[in-house]
Amino acid sequence: MRKLLTMLFLLMAGTAMHAQTYIVYTVTGEVMKVEGKEKTLLAVRKKVVPTTVLSIPEKSMVRLFDHAGHKIVTLNGKCQGTVKQLIEQQDGAEKTVTPQYFAYIIKNLKGKLVTNTVETDNATTIFRDDADSLFIKPATIPDEEKE
């Protein structure tokens, strides 16, 4: 009996660990999370799952970060449905990020970086100036020229 309970516990724990979650990275406009008849405003750093229902008004957008898949998902335009449905409906919604940008996003979500909130069509250009400064060494002036 104990072995059976142990196996069930391990099976349930493994299933929970593999459940896909997204972290809200940016929100433009009033994107709502719909739960039954209740609507709540979607906020940055909140978690959503593929079955979460979102209502995105016209001229609004949400970017979700898939930590496990190293992807950024951009959902925009007037639409409503589950996260999974919205990703399937919008061509090019998912983009894989580079390891450097992945590290930058993680630091940003943990609140360790100050970010620029200007929105553009391309997620990689939003923080380009700040991100480049993290990975590119500044030019150094030789000691002879300093004097």
C-alpha atoms as a PDB file:
ATOM      1  CA  MET A   1       0.000   0.000   0.000  1.00  0.00           C
ATOM      2  CA  ARG A   2       2.821   2.382   0.886  1.00  0.00           C
ATOM      3  CA  LYS A   3       4.470   1.790  -2.512  1.00  0.00           C
ATOM      4  CA  LEU A   4       1.214   2.579  -4.277  1.00  0.00           C
ATOM      5  CA  LEU A   5       0.807   5.852  -2.379  1.00  0.00           C
ATOM      6  CA  THR A   6       4.421   6.785  -3.057  1.00  0.00           C
ATOM      7  CA  MET A   7       3.981   6.127  -6.778  1.00  0.00           C
ATOM      8  CA  LEU A   8       0.785   8.213  -6.884  1.00  0.00           C
ATOM      9  CA  PHE A   9       2.498  11.075  -5.064  1.00  0.00           C
ATOM     10  CA  LEU A  10       5.463  11.015  -7.469  1.00  0.00           C
ATOM     11  CA  LEU A  11       3.140  10.878 -10.463  1.00  0.00           C
ATOM     12  CA  MET A  12       1.131  13.889  -9.246  1.00  0.00           C
ATOM     13  CA  ALA A  13       4.284  15.862  -8.392  1.00  0.00           C
ATOM     14  CA  GLY A  14       5.777  15.131 -11.818  1.00  0.00           C
ATOM     15  CA  THR A  15       2.598  16.254 -13.576  1.00  0.00           C
ATOM     16  CA  ALA A  16       2.505  19.500 -11.606  1.00  0.00           C
ATOM     17  CA  MET A  17       6.152  20.236 -12.401  1.00  0.00           C
ATOM     18  CA  HIS A  18       5.586  19.846 -16.147  1.00  0.00           C
ATOM     19  CA  ALA A  19       2.507  22.076 -16.280  1.00  0.00           C
ATOM     20  CA  GLN A  20       3.340  24.988 -18.571  1.00  0.00           C
ATOM     21  CA  THR A  21       3.147  28.455 -17.104  1.00  0.00           C
ATOM     22  CA  TYR A  22       3.776  31.882 -18.588  1.00  0.00           C
ATOM     23  CA  ILE A  23       4.854  35.001 -16.737  1.00  0.00           C
ATOM     24  CA  VAL A  24       3.343  38.306 -17.877  1.00  0.00           C
ATOM     25  CA  TYR A  25       6.313  40.336 -19.120  1.00  0.00           C
ATOM     26  CA  THR A  26       4.657  43.490 -20.504  1.00  0.00           C
ATOM     27  CA  VAL A  27       1.092  44.750 -20.855  1.00  0.00           C
ATOM     28  CA  THR A  28      -0.100  47.596 -23.070  1.00  0.00           C
ATOM     29  CA  GLY A  29      -3.674  48.774 -22.612  1.00  0.00           C
ATOM     30  CA  GLU A  30      -6.308  47.128 -20.434  1.00  0.00           C
ATOM     31  CA  VAL A  31      -5.836  43.410 -20.953  1.00  0.00           C
ATOM     32  CA  MET A  32      -8.245  41.459 -18.762  1.00  0.00           C
ATOM     33  CA  LYS A  33      -8.021  38.001 -17.225  1.00  0.00           C
ATOM     34  CA  VAL A  34     -11.487  36.405 -17.381  1.00  0.00           C
ATOM     35  CA  GLU A  35     -12.597  33.916 -14.727  1.00  0.00           C
ATOM     36  CA  GLY A  36     -16.270  33.080 -15.223  1.00  0.00           C
ATOM     37  CA  LYS A  37     -18.133  36.401 -15.053  1.00  0.00           C
ATOM     38  CA  GLU A  38     -15.322  38.140 -13.166  1.00  0.00           C
ATOM     39  CA  LYS A  39     -12.713  40.176 -15.051  1.00  0.00           C
ATOM     40  CA  THR A  40      -9.481  41.381 -13.485  1.00  0.00           C
ATOM     41  CA  LEU A  41      -6.799  43.600 -14.966  1.00  0.00           C
ATOM     42  CA  LEU A  42      -3.739  41.593 -16.010  1.00  0.00           C
ATOM     43  CA  ALA A  43      -0.543  42.800 -14.332  1.00  0.00           C
ATOM     44  CA  VAL A  44       3.161  42.350 -14.998  1.00  0.00           C
ATOM     45  CA  ARG A  45       4.859  39.422 -13.210  1.00  0.00           C
ATOM     46  CA  LYS A  46       1.577  37.481 -12.788  1.00  0.00           C
ATOM     47  CA  LYS A  47       1.450  33.869 -13.925  1.00  0.00           C
ATOM     48  CA  VAL A  48      -0.981  32.463 -16.487  1.00  0.00           C
ATOM     49  CA  VAL A  49      -1.431  28.958 -17.886  1.00  0.00           C
ATOM     50  CA  PRO A  50      -2.565  27.809 -21.354  1.00  0.00           C
ATOM     51  CA  THR A  51      -6.176  27.514 -20.108  1.00  0.00           C
ATOM     52  CA  THR A  52      -6.288  31.088 -18.747  1.00  0.00           C
ATOM     53  CA  VAL A  53      -8.854  33.177 -20.651  1.00  0.00           C
ATOM     54  CA  LEU A  54      -7.639  36.625 -21.739  1.00  0.00           C
ATOM     55  CA  SER A  55      -9.616  39.494 -23.231  1.00  0.00           C
ATOM     56  CA  ILE A  56      -7.389  41.802 -25.278  1.00  0.00           C
ATOM     57  CA  PRO A  57      -9.025  44.993 -26.572  1.00  0.00           C
ATOM     58  CA  GLU A  58      -8.078  46.716 -29.823  1.00  0.00           C
ATOM     59  CA  LYS A  59      -4.695  48.502 -29.711  1.00  0.00           C
ATOM     60  CA  SER A  60      -3.677  46.466 -26.659  1.00  0.00           C
ATOM     61  CA  MET A  61      -0.985  43.851 -26.286  1.00  0.00           C
ATOM     62  CA  VAL A  62       0.477  41.413 -23.799  1.00  0.00           C
ATOM     63  CA  ARG A  63       3.879  39.710 -23.859  1.00  0.00           C
ATOM     64  CA  LEU A  64       4.235  36.461 -21.982  1.00  0.00           C
ATOM     65  CA  PHE A  65       7.508  34.815 -21.036  1.00  0.00           C
ATOM     66  CA  ASP A  66       7.758  31.024 -21.248  1.00  0.00           C
ATOM     67  CA  HIS A  67      10.595  30.267 -18.831  1.00  0.00           C
ATOM     68  CA  ALA A  68      10.801  26.549 -19.643  1.00  0.00           C
ATOM     69  CA  GLY A  69      10.794  27.045 -23.429  1.00  0.00           C
ATOM     70  CA  HIS A  70      12.946  30.221 -23.465  1.00  0.00           C
ATOM     71  CA  LYS A  71      10.283  31.967 -25.550  1.00  0.00           C
ATOM     72  CA  ILE A  72       8.495  35.314 -25.669  1.00  0.00           C
ATOM     73  CA  VAL A  73       4.854  35.170 -26.742  1.00  0.00           C
ATOM     74  CA  THR A  74       3.229  38.350 -28.096  1.00  0.00           C
ATOM     75  CA  LEU A  75      -0.571  38.516 -28.211  1.00  0.00           C
ATOM     76  CA  ASN A  76      -2.237  41.610 -29.633  1.00  0.00           C
ATOM     77  CA  GLY A  77      -5.277  42.961 -31.414  1.00  0.00           C
ATOM     78  CA  LYS A  78      -8.908  42.593 -30.459  1.00  0.00           C
ATOM     79  CA  CYS A  79      -9.320  38.974 -29.337  1.00  0.00           C
ATOM     80  CA  GLN A  80     -10.548  36.793 -26.514  1.00  0.00           C
ATOM     81  CA  GLY A  81      -9.846  33.178 -25.677  1.00  0.00           C
ATOM     82  CA  THR A  82      -7.501  30.897 -23.811  1.00  0.00           C
ATOM     83  CA  VAL A  83      -3.783  31.602 -24.012  1.00  0.00           C
ATOM     84  CA  LYS A  84      -3.327  28.398 -25.997  1.00  0.00           C
ATOM     85  CA  GLN A  85      -6.029  29.394 -28.536  1.00  0.00           C
ATOM     86  CA  LEU A  86      -4.646  32.909 -28.932  1.00  0.00           C
ATOM     87  CA  ILE A  87      -1.127  31.603 -29.585  1.00  0.00           C
ATOM     88  CA  GLU A  88      -2.455  29.213 -32.235  1.00  0.00           C
ATOM     89  CA  GLN A  89      -4.529  31.975 -33.909  1.00  0.00           C
ATOM     90  CA  GLN A  90      -1.706  34.511 -34.193  1.00  0.00           C
ATOM     91  CA  ASP A  91       1.073  33.627 -36.623  1.00  0.00           C
ATOM     92  CA  GLY A  92       4.538  34.341 -35.262  1.00  0.00           C
ATOM     93  CA  ALA A  93       3.309  34.881 -31.710  1.00  0.00           C
ATOM     94  CA  GLU A  94       6.091  32.737 -30.223  1.00  0.00           C
ATOM     95  CA  LYS A  95       9.744  33.693 -30.595  1.00  0.00           C
ATOM     96  CA  THR A  96      12.733  31.949 -29.051  1.00  0.00           C
ATOM     97  CA  VAL A  97      15.106  34.288 -27.231  1.00  0.00           C
ATOM     98  CA  THR A  98      18.903  34.189 -27.099  1.00  0.00           C
ATOM     99  CA  PRO A  99      20.590  33.025 -23.872  1.00  0.00           C
ATOM    100  CA  GLN A 100      21.744  36.609 -23.172  1.00  0.00           C
ATOM    101  CA  TYR A 101      18.249  38.058 -23.617  1.00  0.00           C
ATOM    102  CA  PHE A 102      16.840  35.187 -21.527  1.00  0.00           C
ATOM    103  CA  ALA A 103      19.189  36.152 -18.679  1.00  0.00           C
ATOM    104  CA  TYR A 104      18.189  39.799 -19.081  1.00  0.00           C
ATOM    105  CA  ILE A 105      14.474  38.935 -18.869  1.00  0.00           C
ATOM    106  CA  ILE A 106      15.017  36.874 -15.720  1.00  0.00           C
ATOM    107  CA  LYS A 107      16.864  39.754 -14.037  1.00  0.00           C
ATOM    108  CA  ASN A 108      14.157  42.168 -15.148  1.00  0.00           C
ATOM    109  CA  LEU A 109      11.340  39.987 -13.804  1.00  0.00           C
ATOM    110  CA  LYS A 110      13.135  39.700 -10.478  1.00  0.00           C
ATOM    111  CA  GLY A 111      13.140  43.498 -10.295  1.00  0.00           C
ATOM    112  CA  LYS A 112      16.906  43.918 -10.428  1.00  0.00           C
ATOM    113  CA  LEU A 113      16.976  46.117 -13.539  1.00  0.00           C
ATOM    114  CA  VAL A 114      15.382  49.419 -14.415  1.00  0.00           C
ATOM    115  CA  THR A 115      13.590  49.062 -17.733  1.00  0.00           C
ATOM    116  CA  ASN A 116      12.449  51.359 -20.462  1.00  0.00           C
ATOM    117  CA  THR A 117       8.672  51.052 -20.923  1.00  0.00           C
ATOM    118  CA  VAL A 118       8.544  52.247 -24.545  1.00  0.00           C
ATOM    119  CA  GLU A 119       6.607  49.720 -26.616  1.00  0.00           C
ATOM    120  CA  THR A 120       7.626  48.694 -30.124  1.00  0.00           C
ATOM    121  CA  ASP A 121       6.610  45.933 -32.525  1.00  0.00           C
ATOM    122  CA  ASN A 122       9.699  43.885 -31.748  1.00  0.00           C
ATOM    123  CA  ALA A 123      10.386  42.658 -28.214  1.00  0.00           C
ATOM    124  CA  THR A 124      14.124  42.578 -28.818  1.00  0.00           C
ATOM    125  CA  THR A 125      14.306  46.314 -29.497  1.00  0.00           C
ATOM    126  CA  ILE A 126      12.524  47.443 -26.339  1.00  0.00           C
ATOM    127  CA  PHE A 127      15.516  47.179 -24.057  1.00  0.00           C
ATOM    128  CA  ARG A 128      18.317  46.995 -26.621  1.00  0.00           C
ATOM    129  CA  ASP A 129      20.343  49.924 -25.223  1.00  0.00           C
ATOM    130  CA  ASP A 130      20.125  48.645 -21.660  1.00  0.00           C
ATOM    131  CA  ALA A 131      20.685  45.011 -22.642  1.00  0.00           C
ATOM    132  CA  ASP A 132      23.712  45.772 -24.802  1.00  0.00           C
ATOM    133  CA  SER A 133      25.351  47.540 -21.890  1.00  0.00           C
ATOM    134  CA  LEU A 134      25.068  44.310 -19.893  1.00  0.00           C
ATOM    135  CA  PHE A 135      26.949  42.191 -22.398  1.00  0.00           C
ATOM    136  CA  ILE A 136      29.309  44.549 -24.245  1.00  0.00           C
ATOM    137  CA  LYS A 137      32.419  45.711 -22.477  1.00  0.00           C
ATOM    138  CA  PRO A 138      32.930  49.492 -22.696  1.00  0.00           C
ATOM    139  CA  ALA A 139      36.028  50.704 -24.521  1.00  0.00           C
ATOM    140  CA  THR A 140      38.924  51.426 -22.224  1.00  0.00           C
ATOM    141  CA  ILE A 141      41.340  54.306 -22.628  1.00  0.00           C
ATOM    142  CA  PRO A 142      45.014  53.343 -22.370  1.00  0.00           C
ATOM    143  CA  ASP A 143      46.877  54.883 -19.438  1.00  0.00           C
ATOM    144  CA  GLU A 144      49.110  56.898 -21.812  1.00  0.00           C
ATOM    145  CA  GLU A 145      46.143  58.803 -23.304  1.00  0.00           C
ATOM    146  CA  LYS A 146      44.571  59.645 -19.919  1.00  0.00           C
ATOM    147  CA  GLU A 147      47.256  62.184 -19.077  1.00  0.00           C
END
